[in-house]
């Protein structure tokens, strides 16, 4: 019997940079290359897995932001259609608990282009989104812990810089980043396909990926799982207004709480948005979610801080950020 959870725990952030990566990944679980490819094809097809690919550290290879809108229910479907139709928007969610009830993530190669994305949205819907760019990361997407463990799978080192040092990208780097966006092909030699799409030699393709991983530019590389099909049906964004002098210390403690999947400091936008500390929770039951919220009381500095709990009521769009546009053929 396949240890599916064990396999997916492993390949969420430990996918081989190897000429036959599926063969090597499957061997650790006594799976043939064909069996692993069949399993992954099934779960990509049924929506359990988004892709096999890269999660880049925030704001290393481009510019991205979290943005929000206050949308009456009668207009929600039309606004969501406009937001989701924008190729620069990678995620959008409806969240209850605050007047800002439609949230989305947008990204581009540079901040000027991203500003243009937000301006176009503002013109089209008649409302300027609040723009909440990242100021410091305390925890980012490290994968979805499966099985009985309640502990985070891989904590961020406290000394990790808020934005890793990224070497200047040349056009070949951008082609490679763009080719990674849909994920690796489910074929025995996916890096050969990646190299052909970017016009690079196979050895150079693997070398660049290895360098990005070692520098932390790629935060993790492997299977990108979707939360709900694996039982994580309770998704909440908690926000606090924490004094600037204390937010880093509190954020690093908050990031270690189990089931906190992401934790960031973001810009305030006074007077409409006072909060600067964000934590995302993914839990498997209402009881589990309640237990996590209760644990926040033990994190010093949060009890008296103004806060809000925004529960995700609908996920409209979720994929990786796209920076490359159309890919040339080689």
Tab-separated table of N, CA, C and O in Angstrom, residues 131-231:
chain	number	residue	atom	x	y	z
A	131	UNK	N	-3.646	48.513	-1.079
A	131	UNK	CA	-2.424	47.845	-1.522
A	131	UNK	C	-1.567	47.593	-0.287
A	131	UNK	O	-1.113	48.541	0.359
A	132	UNK	N	-1.329	46.317	0.050
A	132	UNK	CA	-0.658	45.955	1.300
A	132	UNK	C	0.613	45.159	1.003
A	132	UNK	O	0.683	43.942	1.214
A	133	UNK	N	1.651	45.822	0.511
A	133	UNK	CA	2.872	45.099	0.144
A	133	UNK	C	3.587	44.526	1.364
A	133	UNK	O	3.465	45.017	2.483
A	134	UNK	N	4.331	43.475	1.102
A	134	UNK	CA	5.106	42.805	2.139
A	134	UNK	C	6.218	43.711	2.652
A	134	UNK	O	6.917	44.359	1.877
A	135	UNK	N	6.384	43.744	3.974
A	135	UNK	CA	7.520	44.436	4.582
A	135	UNK	C	8.493	43.462	5.239
A	135	UNK	O	9.689	43.741	5.304
A	136	UNK	N	7.991	42.339	5.751
A	136	UNK	CA	8.869	41.337	6.379
A	136	UNK	C	8.135	40.012	6.405
A	136	UNK	O	6.940	39.965	6.692
A	137	UNK	N	8.815	38.942	6.062
A	137	UNK	CA	8.213	37.615	6.179
A	137	UNK	C	8.739	36.932	7.432
A	137	UNK	O	9.933	36.999	7.746
A	138	UNK	N	7.840	36.302	8.148
A	138	UNK	CA	8.210	35.496	9.319
A	138	UNK	C	7.995	34.011	9.029
A	138	UNK	O	8.684	33.168	9.587
A	139	UNK	N	7.047	33.734	8.196
A	139	UNK	CA	6.817	32.372	7.734
A	139	UNK	C	6.140	32.455	6.376
A	139	UNK	O	5.219	33.240	6.175
A	140	UNK	N	6.603	31.649	5.438
A	140	UNK	CA	5.986	31.628	4.124
A	140	UNK	C	5.541	30.207	3.830
A	140	UNK	O	5.592	29.339	4.697
A	141	UNK	N	5.082	29.973	2.618
A	141	UNK	CA	4.519	28.681	2.248
A	141	UNK	C	5.592	27.598	2.301
A	141	UNK	O	6.461	27.525	1.437
A	142	UNK	N	5.517	26.735	3.314
A	142	UNK	CA	6.485	25.645	3.454
A	142	UNK	C	5.876	24.287	3.152
A	142	UNK	O	6.458	23.252	3.452
A	143	UNK	N	4.700	24.287	2.576
A	143	UNK	CA	4.055	23.023	2.269
A	143	UNK	C	2.990	22.676	3.292
A	143	UNK	O	2.888	23.264	4.366
A	144	UNK	N	2.184	21.694	2.936
A	144	UNK	CA	1.027	21.305	3.723
A	144	UNK	C	1.349	20.051	4.532
A	144	UNK	O	1.596	18.988	3.955
A	145	UNK	N	1.389	20.117	5.873
A	145	UNK	CA	1.704	18.918	6.656
A	145	UNK	C	0.562	17.915	6.605
A	145	UNK	O	-0.582	18.232	6.924
A	146	UNK	N	0.865	16.685	6.195
A	146	UNK	CA	-0.131	15.629	6.079
A	146	UNK	C	0.098	14.576	7.143
A	146	UNK	O	1.199	14.404	7.647
A	147	UNK	N	-0.947	13.825	7.471
A	147	UNK	CA	-0.843	12.790	8.479
A	147	UNK	C	-1.210	13.301	9.848
A	147	UNK	O	-1.913	14.297	10.007
A	148	UNK	N	-0.681	12.655	10.869
A	148	UNK	CA	-1.084	12.943	12.241
A	148	UNK	C	-0.260	14.026	12.901
A	148	UNK	O	-0.636	14.524	13.956
A	149	UNK	N	0.881	14.407	12.303
A	149	UNK	CA	1.724	15.415	12.944
A	149	UNK	C	1.023	16.752	13.007
A	149	UNK	O	0.414	17.212	12.052
A	150	UNK	N	1.104	17.420	14.153
A	150	UNK	CA	0.526	18.739	14.310
A	150	UNK	C	1.594	19.829	14.330
A	150	UNK	O	1.286	20.969	14.611
A	151	UNK	N	2.799	19.450	14.072
A	151	UNK	CA	3.872	20.437	14.094
A	151	UNK	C	4.203	20.902	12.683
A	151	UNK	O	4.022	20.170	11.707
A	152	UNK	N	4.677	22.110	12.575
A	152	UNK	CA	5.119	22.625	11.284
A	152	UNK	C	6.248	21.742	10.772
A	152	UNK	O	7.091	21.280	11.532
A	153	UNK	N	6.294	21.533	9.459
A	153	UNK	CA	7.240	20.578	8.902
A	153	UNK	C	8.652	21.126	8.855
A	153	UNK	O	9.614	20.417	9.025
A	154	UNK	N	8.808	22.403	8.583
A	154	UNK	CA	10.155	22.956	8.433
A	154	UNK	C	10.121	24.416	8.842
A	154	UNK	O	9.721	25.288	8.078
A	155	UNK	N	10.553	24.757	10.059
A	155	UNK	CA	10.483	26.159	10.490
A	155	UNK	C	11.485	27.022	9.754
A	155	UNK	O	12.547	26.570	9.343
A	156	UNK	N	11.115	28.270	9.589
A	156	UNK	CA	12.053	29.229	9.024
A	156	UNK	C	13.125	29.566	10.046
A	156	UNK	O	12.822	29.815	11.204
A	157	UNK	N	14.397	29.593	9.654
A	157	UNK	CA	15.423	30.046	10.583
A	157	UNK	C	15.166	31.497	10.981
A	157	UNK	O	14.833	32.328	10.135
A	158	UNK	N	15.299	31.820	12.280
A	158	UNK	CA	15.071	33.204	12.693
A	158	UNK	C	15.971	34.213	11.994
A	158	UNK	O	15.626	35.374	11.869
A	159	UNK	N	17.142	33.753	11.541
A	159	UNK	CA	18.086	34.678	10.915
A	159	UNK	C	17.820	34.897	9.428
A	159	UNK	O	18.523	35.665	8.788
A	160	UNK	N	16.804	34.217	8.870
A	160	UNK	CA	16.536	34.359	7.456
A	160	UNK	C	16.204	35.805	7.128
A	160	UNK	O	15.364	36.414	7.780
A	161	UNK	N	16.855	36.399	6.125
A	161	UNK	CA	16.528	37.781	5.776
A	161	UNK	C	15.116	37.877	5.241
A	161	UNK	O	14.566	36.918	4.722
A	162	UNK	N	14.517	39.070	5.400
A	162	UNK	CA	13.143	39.243	4.947
A	162	UNK	C	13.023	39.024	3.451
A	162	UNK	O	12.022	38.517	2.970
A	163	UNK	N	14.009	39.414	2.675
A	163	UNK	CA	14.024	39.138	1.245
A	163	UNK	C	15.406	38.591	0.900
A	163	UNK	O	16.401	39.302	1.039
A	164	UNK	N	15.527	37.314	0.459
A	164	UNK	CA	16.832	36.773	0.120
A	164	UNK	C	17.497	37.574	-0.989
A	164	UNK	O	16.830	38.201	-1.818
A	165	UNK	N	18.822	37.550	-0.980
A	165	UNK	CA	19.570	38.236	-2.024
A	165	UNK	C	19.416	37.443	-3.318
A	165	UNK	O	19.730	36.262	-3.380
A	166	UNK	N	18.894	38.105	-4.335
A	166	UNK	CA	18.659	37.455	-5.623
A	166	UNK	C	19.612	38.038	-6.656
A	166	UNK	O	19.678	39.259	-6.815
A	167	UNK	N	20.357	37.198	-7.365
A	167	UNK	CA	21.210	37.732	-8.422
A	167	UNK	C	20.346	38.381	-9.501
A	167	UNK	O	19.194	38.005	-9.713
A	168	UNK	N	20.909	39.381	-10.164
A	168	UNK	CA	20.169	40.063	-11.221
A	168	UNK	C	19.765	39.057	-12.298
A	168	UNK	O	20.602	38.277	-12.784
A	169	UNK	N	18.494	39.059	-12.654
A	169	UNK	CA	17.999	38.122	-13.657
A	169	UNK	C	18.344	38.609	-15.062
A	169	UNK	O	18.125	39.779	-15.392
A	170	UNK	N	18.869	37.694	-15.881
A	170	UNK	CA	18.989	37.982	-17.298
A	170	UNK	C	17.768	37.404	-18.007
A	170	UNK	O	16.886	36.810	-17.391
A	171	UNK	N	17.700	37.564	-19.319
A	171	UNK	CA	16.513	37.113	-20.044
A	171	UNK	C	16.332	35.599	-19.964
A	171	UNK	O	15.210	35.091	-19.954
A	172	UNK	N	17.437	34.870	-19.898
A	172	UNK	CA	17.326	33.422	-19.766
A	172	UNK	C	16.712	33.044	-18.419
A	172	UNK	O	15.921	32.103	-18.322
A	173	UNK	N	17.069	33.784	-17.365
A	173	UNK	CA	16.458	33.540	-16.055
A	173	UNK	C	14.952	33.778	-16.112
A	173	UNK	O	14.168	32.993	-15.573
A	174	UNK	N	14.551	34.871	-16.757
A	174	UNK	CA	13.118	35.162	-16.857
A	174	UNK	C	12.398	34.097	-17.667
A	174	UNK	O	11.272	33.702	-17.335
A	175	UNK	N	13.030	33.607	-18.715
A	175	UNK	CA	12.410	32.529	-19.498
A	175	UNK	C	12.248	31.277	-18.651
A	175	UNK	O	11.224	30.596	-18.719
A	176	UNK	N	13.254	30.997	-17.836
A	176	UNK	CA	13.179	29.814	-16.984
A	176	UNK	C	12.086	29.981	-15.929
A	176	UNK	O	11.298	29.055	-15.686
A	177	UNK	N	12.016	31.143	-15.298
A	177	UNK	CA	10.965	31.393	-14.307
A	177	UNK	C	9.579	31.271	-14.936
A	177	UNK	O	8.658	30.700	-14.346
A	178	UNK	N	9.436	31.801	-16.150
A	178	UNK	CA	8.144	31.731	-16.838
A	178	UNK	C	7.792	30.292	-17.198
A	178	UNK	O	6.632	29.866	-17.068
A	179	UNK	N	8.788	29.519	-17.632
A	179	UNK	CA	8.535	28.127	-18.006
A	179	UNK	C	8.156	27.278	-16.808
A	179	UNK	O	7.469	26.255	-16.942
A	180	UNK	N	8.586	27.695	-15.616
A	180	UNK	CA	8.238	26.966	-14.389
A	180	UNK	C	6.792	27.207	-13.948
A	180	UNK	O	6.260	26.424	-13.158
A	181	UNK	N	6.177	28.273	-14.421
A	181	UNK	CA	4.877	28.685	-13.882
A	181	UNK	C	3.808	27.597	-13.950
A	181	UNK	O	3.108	27.360	-12.969
A	182	UNK	N	3.642	26.904	-15.068
A	182	UNK	CA	2.619	25.849	-15.088
A	182	UNK	C	3.053	24.561	-14.398
A	182	UNK	O	2.237	23.646	-14.232
A	183	UNK	N	4.304	24.473	-13.995
A	183	UNK	CA	4.810	23.281	-13.336
A	183	UNK	C	5.544	22.354	-14.291
A	183	UNK	O	5.476	22.501	-15.516
A	184	UNK	N	6.263	21.406	-13.723
A	184	UNK	CA	6.982	20.426	-14.536
A	184	UNK	C	5.986	19.502	-15.236
A	184	UNK	O	4.928	19.177	-14.703
A	185	UNK	N	6.371	19.064	-16.418
A	185	UNK	CA	5.539	18.100	-17.125
A	185	UNK	C	5.613	16.742	-16.427
A	185	UNK	O	6.622	16.388	-15.805
A	186	UNK	N	4.535	15.995	-16.519
A	186	UNK	CA	4.488	14.664	-15.916
A	186	UNK	C	4.979	13.658	-16.949
A	186	UNK	O	4.239	12.804	-17.460
A	187	UNK	N	6.261	13.769	-17.232
A	187	UNK	CA	6.960	12.902	-18.174
A	187	UNK	C	8.253	12.456	-17.517
A	187	UNK	O	8.738	13.103	-16.571
A	188	UNK	N	8.845	11.359	-17.967
A	188	UNK	CA	10.043	10.844	-17.282
A	188	UNK	C	11.190	11.841	-17.178
A	188	UNK	O	11.956	11.810	-16.213
A	189	UNK	N	11.337	12.729	-18.160
A	189	UNK	CA	12.459	13.668	-18.161
A	189	UNK	C	11.937	15.115	-18.262
A	189	UNK	O	12.142	15.798	-19.271
A	190	UNK	N	11.308	15.607	-17.213
A	190	UNK	CA	10.666	16.932	-17.302
A	190	UNK	C	11.648	18.080	-17.458
A	190	UNK	O	11.310	19.114	-18.050
A	191	UNK	N	12.871	17.921	-16.924
A	191	UNK	CA	13.829	19.025	-17.049
A	191	UNK	C	14.333	19.182	-18.475
A	191	UNK	O	14.742	20.277	-18.876
A	192	UNK	N	14.292	18.097	-19.247
A	192	UNK	CA	14.611	18.231	-20.667
A	192	UNK	C	13.583	19.140	-21.344
A	192	UNK	O	13.942	20.014	-22.147
A	193	UNK	N	12.308	18.939	-21.020
A	193	UNK	CA	11.261	19.791	-21.592
A	193	UNK	C	11.441	21.239	-21.155
A	193	UNK	O	11.266	22.183	-21.937
A	194	UNK	N	11.786	21.429	-19.873
A	194	UNK	CA	11.991	22.780	-19.345
A	194	UNK	C	13.146	23.460	-20.074
A	194	UNK	O	13.060	24.644	-20.437
A	195	UNK	N	14.225	22.715	-20.291
A	195	UNK	CA	15.390	23.272	-20.989
A	195	UNK	C	15.031	23.662	-22.419
A	195	UNK	O	15.425	24.727	-22.901
A	196	UNK	N	14.264	22.805	-23.091
A	196	UNK	CA	13.883	23.127	-24.469
A	196	UNK	C	13.029	24.396	-24.520
A	196	UNK	O	13.179	25.211	-25.427
A	197	UNK	N	12.150	24.573	-23.555
A	197	UNK	CA	11.273	25.749	-23.551
A	197	UNK	C	12.056	27.037	-23.292
A	197	UNK	O	11.642	28.112	-23.721
A	198	UNK	N	13.148	26.944	-22.577
A	198	UNK	CA	13.908	28.143	-22.221
A	198	UNK	C	15.089	28.394	-23.150
A	198	UNK	O	15.701	29.458	-23.090
A	199	UNK	N	15.423	27.422	-23.997
A	199	UNK	CA	16.573	27.584	-24.878
A	199	UNK	C	17.900	27.399	-24.181
A	199	UNK	O	18.936	27.820	-24.699
A	200	UNK	N	17.893	26.789	-22.998
A	200	UNK	CA	19.118	26.540	-22.243
A	200	UNK	C	19.516	25.077	-22.361
A	200	UNK	O	18.679	24.203	-22.601
A	201	UNK	N	20.801	24.812	-22.156
A	201	UNK	CA	21.237	23.433	-22.041
A	201	UNK	C	20.665	22.820	-20.774
A	201	UNK	O	20.375	23.521	-19.797
A	202	UNK	N	20.484	21.500	-20.762
A	202	UNK	CA	19.945	20.825	-19.590
A	202	UNK	C	20.813	21.105	-18.360
A	202	UNK	O	20.296	21.408	-17.276
A	203	UNK	N	22.125	21.027	-18.505
A	203	UNK	CA	23.018	21.246	-17.366
A	203	UNK	C	22.872	22.659	-16.821
A	203	UNK	O	22.905	22.881	-15.602
A	204	UNK	N	22.699	23.639	-17.701
A	204	UNK	CA	22.547	25.021	-17.263
A	204	UNK	C	21.193	25.221	-16.572
A	204	UNK	O	21.095	25.954	-15.577
A	205	UNK	N	20.155	24.575	-17.080
A	205	UNK	CA	18.831	24.655	-16.449
A	205	UNK	C	18.889	24.137	-15.025
A	205	UNK	O	18.415	24.785	-14.085
A	206	UNK	N	19.474	22.960	-14.832
A	206	UNK	CA	19.571	22.375	-13.500
A	206	UNK	C	20.469	23.213	-12.596
A	206	UNK	O	20.184	23.370	-11.398
A	207	UNK	N	21.536	23.782	-13.146
A	207	UNK	CA	22.444	24.591	-12.340
A	207	UNK	C	21.749	25.851	-11.834
A	207	UNK	O	21.935	26.256	-10.679
A	208	UNK	N	20.958	26.484	-12.688
A	208	UNK	CA	20.257	27.703	-12.262
A	208	UNK	C	19.208	27.377	-11.194
A	208	UNK	O	19.070	28.115	-10.213
A	209	UNK	N	18.483	26.293	-11.370
A	209	UNK	CA	17.499	25.911	-10.354
A	209	UNK	C	18.191	25.604	-9.026
A	209	UNK	O	17.712	26.005	-7.953
A	210	UNK	N	19.309	24.886	-9.079
A	210	UNK	CA	20.042	24.553	-7.854
A	210	UNK	C	20.546	25.818	-7.158
A	210	UNK	O	20.501	25.929	-5.923
A	211	UNK	N	21.012	26.793	-7.939
A	211	UNK	CA	21.503	28.042	-7.358
A	211	UNK	C	20.362	28.795	-6.683
A	211	UNK	O	20.512	29.301	-5.563
A	212	UNK	N	19.207	28.876	-7.347
A	212	UNK	CA	18.065	29.581	-6.755
A	212	UNK	C	17.616	28.911	-5.463
A	212	UNK	O	17.269	29.581	-4.494
A	213	UNK	N	17.655	27.593	-5.437
A	213	UNK	CA	17.281	26.890	-4.202
A	213	UNK	C	18.280	27.173	-3.094
A	213	UNK	O	17.898	27.425	-1.953
A	214	UNK	N	19.561	27.121	-3.414
A	214	UNK	CA	20.578	27.300	-2.377
A	214	UNK	C	20.563	28.713	-1.810
A	214	UNK	O	20.865	28.919	-0.625
A	215	UNK	N	20.220	29.701	-2.626
A	215	UNK	CA	20.166	31.090	-2.172
A	215	UNK	C	18.869	31.419	-1.435
A	215	UNK	O	18.751	32.491	-0.839
A	216	UNK	N	17.887	30.523	-1.494
A	216	UNK	CA	16.595	30.812	-0.883
A	216	UNK	C	15.670	31.605	-1.787
A	216	UNK	O	14.581	31.997	-1.354
A	217	UNK	N	16.088	31.863	-3.023
A	217	UNK	CA	15.212	32.542	-3.976
A	217	UNK	C	13.999	31.660	-4.255
A	217	UNK	O	12.861	32.133	-4.312
A	218	UNK	N	14.223	30.369	-4.443
A	218	UNK	CA	13.134	29.391	-4.435
A	218	UNK	C	12.996	28.915	-2.999
A	218	UNK	O	13.906	28.320	-2.431
A	219	UNK	N	11.850	29.205	-2.401
A	219	UNK	CA	11.625	28.832	-0.996
A	219	UNK	C	11.409	27.335	-0.851
A	219	UNK	O	11.869	26.717	0.106
A	220	UNK	N	10.671	26.754	-1.774
A	220	UNK	CA	10.567	25.306	-1.829
A	220	UNK	C	10.273	24.896	-3.260
A	220	UNK	O	9.775	25.691	-4.059
A	221	UNK	N	10.584	23.643	-3.567
A	221	UNK	CA	10.448	23.146	-4.927
A	221	UNK	C	9.871	21.742	-4.853
A	221	UNK	O	10.483	20.842	-4.291
A	222	UNK	N	8.683	21.575	-5.397
A	222	UNK	CA	8.063	20.257	-5.346
A	222	UNK	C	6.579	20.331	-5.609
A	222	UNK	O	6.096	21.203	-6.336
A	223	UNK	N	5.838	19.406	-5.007
A	223	UNK	CA	4.403	19.307	-5.225
A	223	UNK	C	3.681	20.437	-4.489
A	223	UNK	O	3.883	20.637	-3.291
A	224	UNK	N	2.857	21.172	-5.201
A	224	UNK	CA	2.057	22.246	-4.624
A	224	UNK	C	0.653	21.683	-4.425
A	224	UNK	O	-0.087	21.470	-5.389
A	225	UNK	N	0.305	21.401	-3.175
A	225	UNK	CA	-0.973	20.759	-2.859
A	225	UNK	C	-2.047	21.810	-2.602
A	225	UNK	O	-1.765	22.889	-2.102
A	226	UNK	N	-3.272	21.462	-2.922
A	226	UNK	CA	-4.411	22.316	-2.599
A	226	UNK	C	-4.968	21.902	-1.244
A	226	UNK	O	-5.121	20.707	-0.954
A	227	UNK	N	-5.265	22.883	-0.400
A	227	UNK	CA	-5.592	22.607	0.997
A	227	UNK	C	-6.885	21.807	1.174
A	227	UNK	O	-6.914	20.804	1.900
A	228	UNK	N	-7.950	22.249	0.552
A	228	UNK	CA	-9.256	21.654	0.836
A	228	UNK	C	-9.349	20.161	0.494
A	228	UNK	O	-9.900	19.385	1.281
A	229	UNK	N	-8.848	19.707	-0.641
A	229	UNK	CA	-8.941	18.273	-0.922
A	229	UNK	C	-8.198	17.393	0.075
A	229	UNK	O	-8.492	16.198	0.175
A	230	UNK	N	-7.250	17.963	0.812
A	230	UNK	CA	-6.527	17.200	1.821
A	230	UNK	C	-7.089	17.426	3.225
A	230	UNK	O	-6.448	17.095	4.217
A	231	UNK	N	-8.284	18.005	3.304
A	231	UNK	CA	-8.980	18.110	4.576
A	231	UNK	C	-8.812	19.406	5.318
A	231	UNK	O	-9.413	19.592	6.382
